[in-house]
Short mmCIF file of C-alpha atoms and ligand atoms in Angstrom, two decimals:
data_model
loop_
_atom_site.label_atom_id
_atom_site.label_comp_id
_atom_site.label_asym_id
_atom_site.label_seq_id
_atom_site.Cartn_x
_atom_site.Cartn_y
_atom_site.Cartn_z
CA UNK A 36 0.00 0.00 0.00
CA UNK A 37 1.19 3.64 -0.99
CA UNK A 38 0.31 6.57 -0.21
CA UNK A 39 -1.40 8.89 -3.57
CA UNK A 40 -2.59 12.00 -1.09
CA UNK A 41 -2.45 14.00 1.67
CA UNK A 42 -5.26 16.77 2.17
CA UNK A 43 -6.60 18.65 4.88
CA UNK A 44 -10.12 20.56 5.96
CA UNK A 45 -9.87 23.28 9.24
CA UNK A 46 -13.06 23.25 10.70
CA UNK A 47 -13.90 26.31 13.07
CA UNK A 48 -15.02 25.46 16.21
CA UNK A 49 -14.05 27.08 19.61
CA UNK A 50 -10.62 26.52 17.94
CA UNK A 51 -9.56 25.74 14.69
CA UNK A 52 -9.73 21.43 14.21
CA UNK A 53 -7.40 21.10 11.41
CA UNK A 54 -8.11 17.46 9.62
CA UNK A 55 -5.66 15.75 7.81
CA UNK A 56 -6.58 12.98 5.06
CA UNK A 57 -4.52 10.36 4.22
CA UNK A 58 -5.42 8.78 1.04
CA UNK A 59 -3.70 5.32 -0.44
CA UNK A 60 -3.67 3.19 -3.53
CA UNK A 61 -5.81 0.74 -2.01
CA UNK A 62 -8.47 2.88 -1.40
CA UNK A 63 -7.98 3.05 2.35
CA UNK A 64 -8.05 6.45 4.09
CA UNK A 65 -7.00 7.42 7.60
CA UNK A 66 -8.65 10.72 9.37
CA UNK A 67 -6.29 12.81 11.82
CA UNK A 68 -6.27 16.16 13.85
CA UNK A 69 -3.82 18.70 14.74
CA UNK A 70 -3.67 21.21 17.08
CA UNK A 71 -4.93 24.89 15.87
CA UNK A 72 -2.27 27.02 15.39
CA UNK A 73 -1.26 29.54 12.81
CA UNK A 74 -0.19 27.88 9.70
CA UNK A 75 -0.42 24.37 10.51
CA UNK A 76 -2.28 23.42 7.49
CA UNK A 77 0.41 24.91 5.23
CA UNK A 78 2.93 22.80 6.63
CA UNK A 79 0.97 19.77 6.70
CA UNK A 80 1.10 20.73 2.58
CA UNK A 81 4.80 20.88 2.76
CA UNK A 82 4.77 17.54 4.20
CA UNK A 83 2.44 16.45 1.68
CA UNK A 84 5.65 15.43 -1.20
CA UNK A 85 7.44 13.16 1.20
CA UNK A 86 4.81 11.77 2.27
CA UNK A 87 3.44 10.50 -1.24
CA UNK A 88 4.48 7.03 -2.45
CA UNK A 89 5.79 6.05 1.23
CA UNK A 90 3.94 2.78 3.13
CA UNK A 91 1.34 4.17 5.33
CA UNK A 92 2.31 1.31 8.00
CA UNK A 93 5.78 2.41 9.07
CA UNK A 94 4.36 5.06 11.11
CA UNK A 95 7.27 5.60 13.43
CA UNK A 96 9.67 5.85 10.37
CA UNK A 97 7.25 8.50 8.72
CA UNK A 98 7.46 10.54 11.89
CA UNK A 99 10.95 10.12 12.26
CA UNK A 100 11.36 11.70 8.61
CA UNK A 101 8.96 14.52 8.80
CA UNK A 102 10.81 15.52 11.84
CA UNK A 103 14.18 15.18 10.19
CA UNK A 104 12.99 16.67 7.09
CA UNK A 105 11.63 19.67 9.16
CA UNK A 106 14.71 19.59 11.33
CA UNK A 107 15.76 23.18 10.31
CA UNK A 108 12.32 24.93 9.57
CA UNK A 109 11.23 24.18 13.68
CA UNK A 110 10.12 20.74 14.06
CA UNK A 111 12.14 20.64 17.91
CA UNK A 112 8.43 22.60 19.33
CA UNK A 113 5.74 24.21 17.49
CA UNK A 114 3.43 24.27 14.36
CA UNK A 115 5.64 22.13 12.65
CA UNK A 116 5.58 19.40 15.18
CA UNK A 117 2.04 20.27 15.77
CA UNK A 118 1.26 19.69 11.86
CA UNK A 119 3.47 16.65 11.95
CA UNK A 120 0.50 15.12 15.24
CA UNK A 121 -2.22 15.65 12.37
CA UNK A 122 -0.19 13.10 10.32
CA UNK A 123 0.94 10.95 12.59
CA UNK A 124 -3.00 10.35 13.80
CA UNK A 125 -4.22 10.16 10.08
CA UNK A 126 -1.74 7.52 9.78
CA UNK A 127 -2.37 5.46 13.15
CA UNK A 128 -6.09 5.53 11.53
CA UNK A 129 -5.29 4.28 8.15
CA UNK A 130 -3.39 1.31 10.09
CA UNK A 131 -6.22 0.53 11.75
CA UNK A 132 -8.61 0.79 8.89
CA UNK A 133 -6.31 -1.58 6.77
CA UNK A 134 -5.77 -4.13 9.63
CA UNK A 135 -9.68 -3.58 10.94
CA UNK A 136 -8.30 -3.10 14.35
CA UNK A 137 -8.85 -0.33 16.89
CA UNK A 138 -6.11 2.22 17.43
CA UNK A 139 -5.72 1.16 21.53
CA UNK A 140 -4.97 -2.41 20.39
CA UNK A 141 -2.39 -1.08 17.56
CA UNK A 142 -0.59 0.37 21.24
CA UNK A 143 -0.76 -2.59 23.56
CA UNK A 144 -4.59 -3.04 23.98
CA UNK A 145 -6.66 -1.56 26.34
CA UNK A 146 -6.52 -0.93 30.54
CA UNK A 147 -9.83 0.23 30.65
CA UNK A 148 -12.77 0.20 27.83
CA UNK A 149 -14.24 3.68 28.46
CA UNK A 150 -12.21 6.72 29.52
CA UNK A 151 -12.92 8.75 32.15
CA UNK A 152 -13.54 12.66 30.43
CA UNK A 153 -13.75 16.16 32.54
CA UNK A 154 -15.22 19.16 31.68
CA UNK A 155 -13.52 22.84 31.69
CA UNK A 156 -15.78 24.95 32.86
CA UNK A 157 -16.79 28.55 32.27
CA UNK A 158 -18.96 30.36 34.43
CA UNK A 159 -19.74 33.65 31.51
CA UNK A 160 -18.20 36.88 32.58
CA UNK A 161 -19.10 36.78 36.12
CA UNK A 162 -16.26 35.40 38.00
CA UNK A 163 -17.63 35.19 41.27
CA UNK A 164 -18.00 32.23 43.28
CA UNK A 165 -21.45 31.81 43.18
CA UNK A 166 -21.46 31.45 38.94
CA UNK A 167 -18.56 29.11 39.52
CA UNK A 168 -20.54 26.80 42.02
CA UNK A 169 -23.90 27.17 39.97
CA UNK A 170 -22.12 26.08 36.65
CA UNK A 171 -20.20 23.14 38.50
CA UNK A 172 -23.56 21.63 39.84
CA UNK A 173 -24.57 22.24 36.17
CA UNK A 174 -21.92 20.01 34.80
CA UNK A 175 -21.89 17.47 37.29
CA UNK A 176 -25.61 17.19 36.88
CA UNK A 177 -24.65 15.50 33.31
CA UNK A 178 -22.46 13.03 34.32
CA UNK A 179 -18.98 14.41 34.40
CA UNK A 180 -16.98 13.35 37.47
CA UNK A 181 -13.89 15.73 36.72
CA UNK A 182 -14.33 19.62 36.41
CA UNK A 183 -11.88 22.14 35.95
CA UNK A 184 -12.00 25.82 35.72
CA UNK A 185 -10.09 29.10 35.34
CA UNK A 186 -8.67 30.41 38.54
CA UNK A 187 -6.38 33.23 37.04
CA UNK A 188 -9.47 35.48 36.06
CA UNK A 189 -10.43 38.49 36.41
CA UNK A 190 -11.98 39.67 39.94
CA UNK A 191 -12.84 42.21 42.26
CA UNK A 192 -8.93 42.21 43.09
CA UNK A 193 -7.48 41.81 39.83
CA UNK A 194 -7.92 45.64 38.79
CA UNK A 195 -5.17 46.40 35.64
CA UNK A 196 -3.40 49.08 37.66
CA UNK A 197 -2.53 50.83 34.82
CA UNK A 198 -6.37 50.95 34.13
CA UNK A 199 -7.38 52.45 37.73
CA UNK A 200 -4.14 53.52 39.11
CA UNK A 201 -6.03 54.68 42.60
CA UNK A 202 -4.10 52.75 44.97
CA UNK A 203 -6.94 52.90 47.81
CA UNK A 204 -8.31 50.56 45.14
CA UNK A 205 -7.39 46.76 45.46
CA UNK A 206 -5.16 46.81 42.19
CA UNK A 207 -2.51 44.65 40.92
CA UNK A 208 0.11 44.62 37.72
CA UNK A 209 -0.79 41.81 34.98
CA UNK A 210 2.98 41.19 34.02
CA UNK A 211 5.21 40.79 37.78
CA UNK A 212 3.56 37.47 37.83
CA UNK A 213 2.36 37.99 41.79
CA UNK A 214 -0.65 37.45 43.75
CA UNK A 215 -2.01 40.29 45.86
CA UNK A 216 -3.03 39.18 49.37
CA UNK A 217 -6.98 40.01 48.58
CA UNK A 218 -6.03 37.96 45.21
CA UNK A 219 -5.44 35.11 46.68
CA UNK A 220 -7.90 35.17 49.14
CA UNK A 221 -10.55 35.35 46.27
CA UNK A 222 -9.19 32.72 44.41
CA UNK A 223 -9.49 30.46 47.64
CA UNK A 224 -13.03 31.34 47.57
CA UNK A 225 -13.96 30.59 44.18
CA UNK A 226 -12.35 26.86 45.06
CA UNK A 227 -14.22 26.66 48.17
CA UNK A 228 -17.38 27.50 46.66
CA UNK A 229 -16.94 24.64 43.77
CA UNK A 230 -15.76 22.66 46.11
CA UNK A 231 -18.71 22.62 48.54
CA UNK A 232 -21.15 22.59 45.65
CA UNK A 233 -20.24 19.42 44.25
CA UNK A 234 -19.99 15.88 46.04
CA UNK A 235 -16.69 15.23 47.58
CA UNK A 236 -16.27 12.33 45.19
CA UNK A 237 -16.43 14.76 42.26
CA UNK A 238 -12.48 15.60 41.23
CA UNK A 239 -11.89 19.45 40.85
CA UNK A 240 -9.24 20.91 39.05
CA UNK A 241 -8.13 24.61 38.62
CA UNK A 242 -6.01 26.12 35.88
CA UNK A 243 -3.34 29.29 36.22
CA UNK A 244 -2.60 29.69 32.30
CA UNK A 245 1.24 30.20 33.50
CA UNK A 246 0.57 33.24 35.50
CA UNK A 247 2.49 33.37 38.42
CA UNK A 248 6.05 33.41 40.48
CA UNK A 249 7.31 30.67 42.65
CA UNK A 250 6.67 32.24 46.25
CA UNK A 251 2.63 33.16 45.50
CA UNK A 252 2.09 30.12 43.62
CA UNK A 253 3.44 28.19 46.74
CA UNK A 254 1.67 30.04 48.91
CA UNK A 255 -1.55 30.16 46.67
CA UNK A 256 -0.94 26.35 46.12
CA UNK A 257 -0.79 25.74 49.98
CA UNK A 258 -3.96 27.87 50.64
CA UNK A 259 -6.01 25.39 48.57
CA UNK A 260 -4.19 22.18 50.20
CA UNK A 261 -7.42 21.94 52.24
CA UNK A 262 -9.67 21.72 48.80
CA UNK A 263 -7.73 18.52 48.20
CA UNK A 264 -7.89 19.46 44.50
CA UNK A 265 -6.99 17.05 41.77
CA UNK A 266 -4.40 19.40 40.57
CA UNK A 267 -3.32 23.14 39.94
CA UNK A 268 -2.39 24.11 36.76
CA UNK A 269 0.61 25.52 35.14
CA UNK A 270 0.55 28.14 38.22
CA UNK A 271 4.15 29.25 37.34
CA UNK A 272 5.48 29.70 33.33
CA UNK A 273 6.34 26.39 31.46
CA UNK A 274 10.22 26.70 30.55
CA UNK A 275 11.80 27.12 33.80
CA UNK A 276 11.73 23.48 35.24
CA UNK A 277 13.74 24.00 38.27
CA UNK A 278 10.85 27.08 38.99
CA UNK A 279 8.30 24.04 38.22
CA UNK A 280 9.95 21.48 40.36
CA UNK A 281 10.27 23.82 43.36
CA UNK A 282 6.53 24.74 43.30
CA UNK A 283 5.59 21.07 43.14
CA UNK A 284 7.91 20.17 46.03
CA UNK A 285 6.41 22.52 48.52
CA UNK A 286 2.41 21.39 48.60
CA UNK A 287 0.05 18.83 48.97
CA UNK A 288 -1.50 20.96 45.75
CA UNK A 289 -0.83 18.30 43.29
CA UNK A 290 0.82 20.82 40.37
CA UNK A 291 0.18 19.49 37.01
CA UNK A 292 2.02 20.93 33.30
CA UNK A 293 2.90 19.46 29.90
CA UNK A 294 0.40 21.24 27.44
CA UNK A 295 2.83 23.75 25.54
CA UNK A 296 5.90 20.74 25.84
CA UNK A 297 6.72 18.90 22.08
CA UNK A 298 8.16 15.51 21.38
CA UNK A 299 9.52 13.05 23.75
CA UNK A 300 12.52 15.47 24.56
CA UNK A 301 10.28 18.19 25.80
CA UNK A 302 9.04 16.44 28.98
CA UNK A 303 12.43 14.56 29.63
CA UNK A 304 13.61 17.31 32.46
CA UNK A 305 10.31 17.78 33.58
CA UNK A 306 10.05 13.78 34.24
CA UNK A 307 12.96 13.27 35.55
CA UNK A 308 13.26 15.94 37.90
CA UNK A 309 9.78 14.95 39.15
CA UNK A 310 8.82 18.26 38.64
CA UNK A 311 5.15 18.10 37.97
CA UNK A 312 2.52 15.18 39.88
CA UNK A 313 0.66 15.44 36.75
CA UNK A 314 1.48 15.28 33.35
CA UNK A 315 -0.56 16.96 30.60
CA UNK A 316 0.53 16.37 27.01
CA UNK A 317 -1.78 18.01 24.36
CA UNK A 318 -1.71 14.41 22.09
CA UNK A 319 -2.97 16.46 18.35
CA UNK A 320 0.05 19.20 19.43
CA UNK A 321 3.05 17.25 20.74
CA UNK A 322 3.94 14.82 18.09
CA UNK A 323 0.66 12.31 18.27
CA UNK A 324 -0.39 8.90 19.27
CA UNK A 325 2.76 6.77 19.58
CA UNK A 326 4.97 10.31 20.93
CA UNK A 327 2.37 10.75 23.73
CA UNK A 328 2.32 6.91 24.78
CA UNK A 329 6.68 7.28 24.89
CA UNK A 330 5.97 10.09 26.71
CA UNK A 331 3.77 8.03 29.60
CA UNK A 332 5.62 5.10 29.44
CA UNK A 333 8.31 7.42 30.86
CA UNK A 334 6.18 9.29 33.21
CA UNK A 335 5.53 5.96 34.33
CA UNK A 336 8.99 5.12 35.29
CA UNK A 337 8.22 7.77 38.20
CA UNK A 338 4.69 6.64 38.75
CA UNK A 339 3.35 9.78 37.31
CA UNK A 340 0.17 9.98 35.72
CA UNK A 341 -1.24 11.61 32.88
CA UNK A 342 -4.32 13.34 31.93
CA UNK A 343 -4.08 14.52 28.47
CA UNK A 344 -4.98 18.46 27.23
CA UNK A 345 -7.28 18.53 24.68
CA UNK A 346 -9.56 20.89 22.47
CA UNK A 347 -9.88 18.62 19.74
CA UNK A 348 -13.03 18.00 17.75
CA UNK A 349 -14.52 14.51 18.34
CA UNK A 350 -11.48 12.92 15.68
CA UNK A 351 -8.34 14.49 18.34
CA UNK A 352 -10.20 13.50 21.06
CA UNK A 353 -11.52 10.13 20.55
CA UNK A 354 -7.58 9.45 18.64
CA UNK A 355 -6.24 10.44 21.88
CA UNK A 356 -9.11 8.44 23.99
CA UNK A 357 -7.77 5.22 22.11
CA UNK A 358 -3.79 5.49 23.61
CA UNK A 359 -5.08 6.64 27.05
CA UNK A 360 -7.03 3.49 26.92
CA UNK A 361 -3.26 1.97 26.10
CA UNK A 362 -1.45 3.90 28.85
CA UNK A 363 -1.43 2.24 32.69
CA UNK A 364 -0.85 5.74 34.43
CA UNK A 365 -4.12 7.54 32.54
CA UNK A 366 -5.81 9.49 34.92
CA UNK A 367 -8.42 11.87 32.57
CA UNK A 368 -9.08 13.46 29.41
CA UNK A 369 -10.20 16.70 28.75
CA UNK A 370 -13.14 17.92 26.94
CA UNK A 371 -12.95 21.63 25.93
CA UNK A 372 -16.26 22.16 23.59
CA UNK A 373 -18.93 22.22 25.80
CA UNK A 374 -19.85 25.79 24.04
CA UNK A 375 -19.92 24.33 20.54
CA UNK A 376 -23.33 22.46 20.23
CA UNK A 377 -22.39 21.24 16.63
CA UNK A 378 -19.69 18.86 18.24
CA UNK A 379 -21.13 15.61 18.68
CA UNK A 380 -22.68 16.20 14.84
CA UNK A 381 -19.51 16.68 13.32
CA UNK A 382 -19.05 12.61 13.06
CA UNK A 383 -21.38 10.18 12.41
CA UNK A 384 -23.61 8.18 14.83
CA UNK A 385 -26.45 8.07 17.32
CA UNK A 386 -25.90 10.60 20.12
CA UNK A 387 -23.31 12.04 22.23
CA UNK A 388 -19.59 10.26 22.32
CA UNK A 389 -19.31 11.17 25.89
CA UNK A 390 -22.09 9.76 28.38
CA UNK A 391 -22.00 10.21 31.68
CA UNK A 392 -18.80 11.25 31.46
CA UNK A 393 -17.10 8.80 30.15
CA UNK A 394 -15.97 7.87 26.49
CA UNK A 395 -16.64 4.12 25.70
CA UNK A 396 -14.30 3.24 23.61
CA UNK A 397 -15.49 0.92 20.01
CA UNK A 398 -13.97 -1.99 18.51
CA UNK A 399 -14.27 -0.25 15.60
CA UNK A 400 -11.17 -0.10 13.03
CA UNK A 401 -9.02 3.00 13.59
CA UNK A 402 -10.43 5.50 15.66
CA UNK A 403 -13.79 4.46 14.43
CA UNK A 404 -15.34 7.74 13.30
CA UNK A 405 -16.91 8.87 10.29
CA UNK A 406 -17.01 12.70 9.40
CA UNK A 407 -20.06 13.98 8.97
CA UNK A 408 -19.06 16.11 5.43
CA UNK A 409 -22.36 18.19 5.32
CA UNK A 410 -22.05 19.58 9.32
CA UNK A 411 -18.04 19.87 8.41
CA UNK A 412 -18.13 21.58 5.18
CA UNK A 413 -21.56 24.16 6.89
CA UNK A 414 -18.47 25.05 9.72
CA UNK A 415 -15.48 25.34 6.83
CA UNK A 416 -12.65 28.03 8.14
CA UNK A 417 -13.44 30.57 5.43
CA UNK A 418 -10.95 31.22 2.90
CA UNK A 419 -10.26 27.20 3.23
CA UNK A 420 -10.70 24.65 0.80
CA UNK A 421 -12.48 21.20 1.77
CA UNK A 422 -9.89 18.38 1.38
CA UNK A 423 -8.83 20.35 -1.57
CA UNK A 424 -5.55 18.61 -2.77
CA UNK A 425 -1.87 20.12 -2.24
CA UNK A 426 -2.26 23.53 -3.12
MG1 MG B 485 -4.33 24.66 30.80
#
């Protein structure tokens, strides 16, 4: 088998889902998903030539050679590697397809059947922490048993200072990375009041978008050791791992990173340095399927779990929900589109992928989806073409 094509589709949903297509001699096509990102789709194109007339089923070789080939244009981080994930799933697909095997037994088989999904949550504009508890009972009320939301938003305390520069005013500066005293304190409440909203069964995580120095984010991360959260998130920036490992060693606050790492190499330090309890590779992003199962088979070494980033459309995410299935240290996938109604109807089938949830997984070849062309096509990126060829 050889491959004739490689095409793509960017669908716009709360991010841009860019699809890749695989296309063969046989007849056999695989469907992937990369990460959104400014001119990903172009250099899935540029891809497209080395990619032609190669055997679909040496997957790790292909990977190995778009990297190298991409060596010098970026592929270490970044769109290129991101571009390269699209592939790399369209591929594991087409395998799977061919063989009429799932993905999750192409990677070992399967530790669990249906994997365990949480929501991010918004709660609209209002940040307080009664919109925060109301929209957790919400989501809980359909089944999820993981939540997470924002905890570096705006507030009564988080006043731009350059904005309102009275300084009777609680105020604070949005680039020295601290945490005002009355900031904290309200971000303890918002946790508190998710917290006591939901069952104590009900796992809560909260997310700091890599806001914050080492001292507050210890001292923030301490203040919600009573909240016995499932983790904080990225409370301090991502390239500093001796920063991350010093934040992680001084709380109960399980501290959890990984979604702006790339390739195997990117999460070596921050594995072996134990420097995060949690481990959150973005699978469509970091180099795909068989990269993010290296990547937890090494986590693994340091009993570390993982529980996967992820705003993919249903193709990333159920792609990714096959190797979590394959991974022992899984903990939870995220689910990121709760705002985009259209997402369940942009594959084919009878109702909502997640139930309860939960993902349960098919024995369906591949990943075991069907695109929906008429929903994808009415949510085309504008100025795109639909699985147009190389351009
Ligand atoms: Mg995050």
């Amino acid at each position: 088998m050889r491959i004739t094509d490689v095409r793509t589709a960017v669908i716009a949903g709360n991010f841009d889902w860019v699809l890749v297509r695989i296309e063969t001699d046989a007849g056999i096509t695989g469907l992937g998903e990369a990460y959104w990102g400014a001119g990903v789709d172009e250099i899935v194109h540029r891809l497209r030539p080395g990619l032609i007339g190669q055997n679909p089923f040496n997957v790790a070789l292909l990977y190995e050679k778009m990297v190298r080939e991409m060596s010098g244009a970026g592929s270490l981080a970044g769109a290129t590697v991101t571009a390269i994930s699209g592939v790399e799933i369209a591929l594991w697909d087409l395998v799977g397809r061919a063989l009429k095997t799932p993905i999750s037994t192409l990677f070992g088989g399967r530790f669990r059947d249906k994997i365990r999904i949480y929501a991010d949550c918004h709660a609209g504009r209002e940040h307080t922490p009664a919109a925060y508890a109301e929209k957790a009972r919400q989501v809980v009320a359909k089944g999820y048993t993981a939540i997470k939301f924002d905890l570096d938003v705006e507030n009564p305390h988080t006043r731009d200072i350059s904005d309102d520069p009275d300084p009777r005013r609680p105020w604070y500066e949005p680039y020295n990375r601290t945490i005002s005293t009355a900031e904290r304190a309200y971000m303890v409440s918002l946790v508190a009041a998710v917290r006591e909203a939901v069952p104590p069964e009900i796992m809560v995580a909260m997310d700091c978008h890599w806001k914050y120095n080492v001292p507050d984010a210890i001292k923030l991360a301490q203040d919600l050791e009573p909240y016995d959260l499932l983790w904080l998130e990225d409370p301090v920036p991502p390239e500093n791992v001796d920063a991350q490992a010093k934040v992680s060693a001084s709380t109960r606050t399980p501290i959890c990173t990984g979604e702006n790492l790339y390739r195997k190499h990117g999460y070596r330090e921050l594995i072996e340095q134990q420097a995060a309890s949690i481990i959150a590779p973005d699978i469509p992003k970091m180099g795909g399927l068989l990269e993010a199962k290296k990547v937890a088979d090494h986590a693994d070494t340091y009993y570390i779990p993982i529980a996967p980033h992820n705003v993919a459309s249903p193709i990333g995410t159920v792609a990714a929900a096959h190797v979590c299935a394959a991974m022992s240290n899984f903990l939870v996938l995220e689910f990121h589109a709760q705002d985009v109604p259209w997402w369940d109807d942009l594959v084919q089938g009878e109702g909502p992928l997640i139930r309860d949830g939960y993902i349960a997984l098919s024995d369906k070849p591949g990943h075991g989806l069907e695109l929906n062309e008429d929903v994808a096509r009415a949510h085309l990126k504008p100025g795109t073409a639909f699985f147009g060829d190389g351009r």
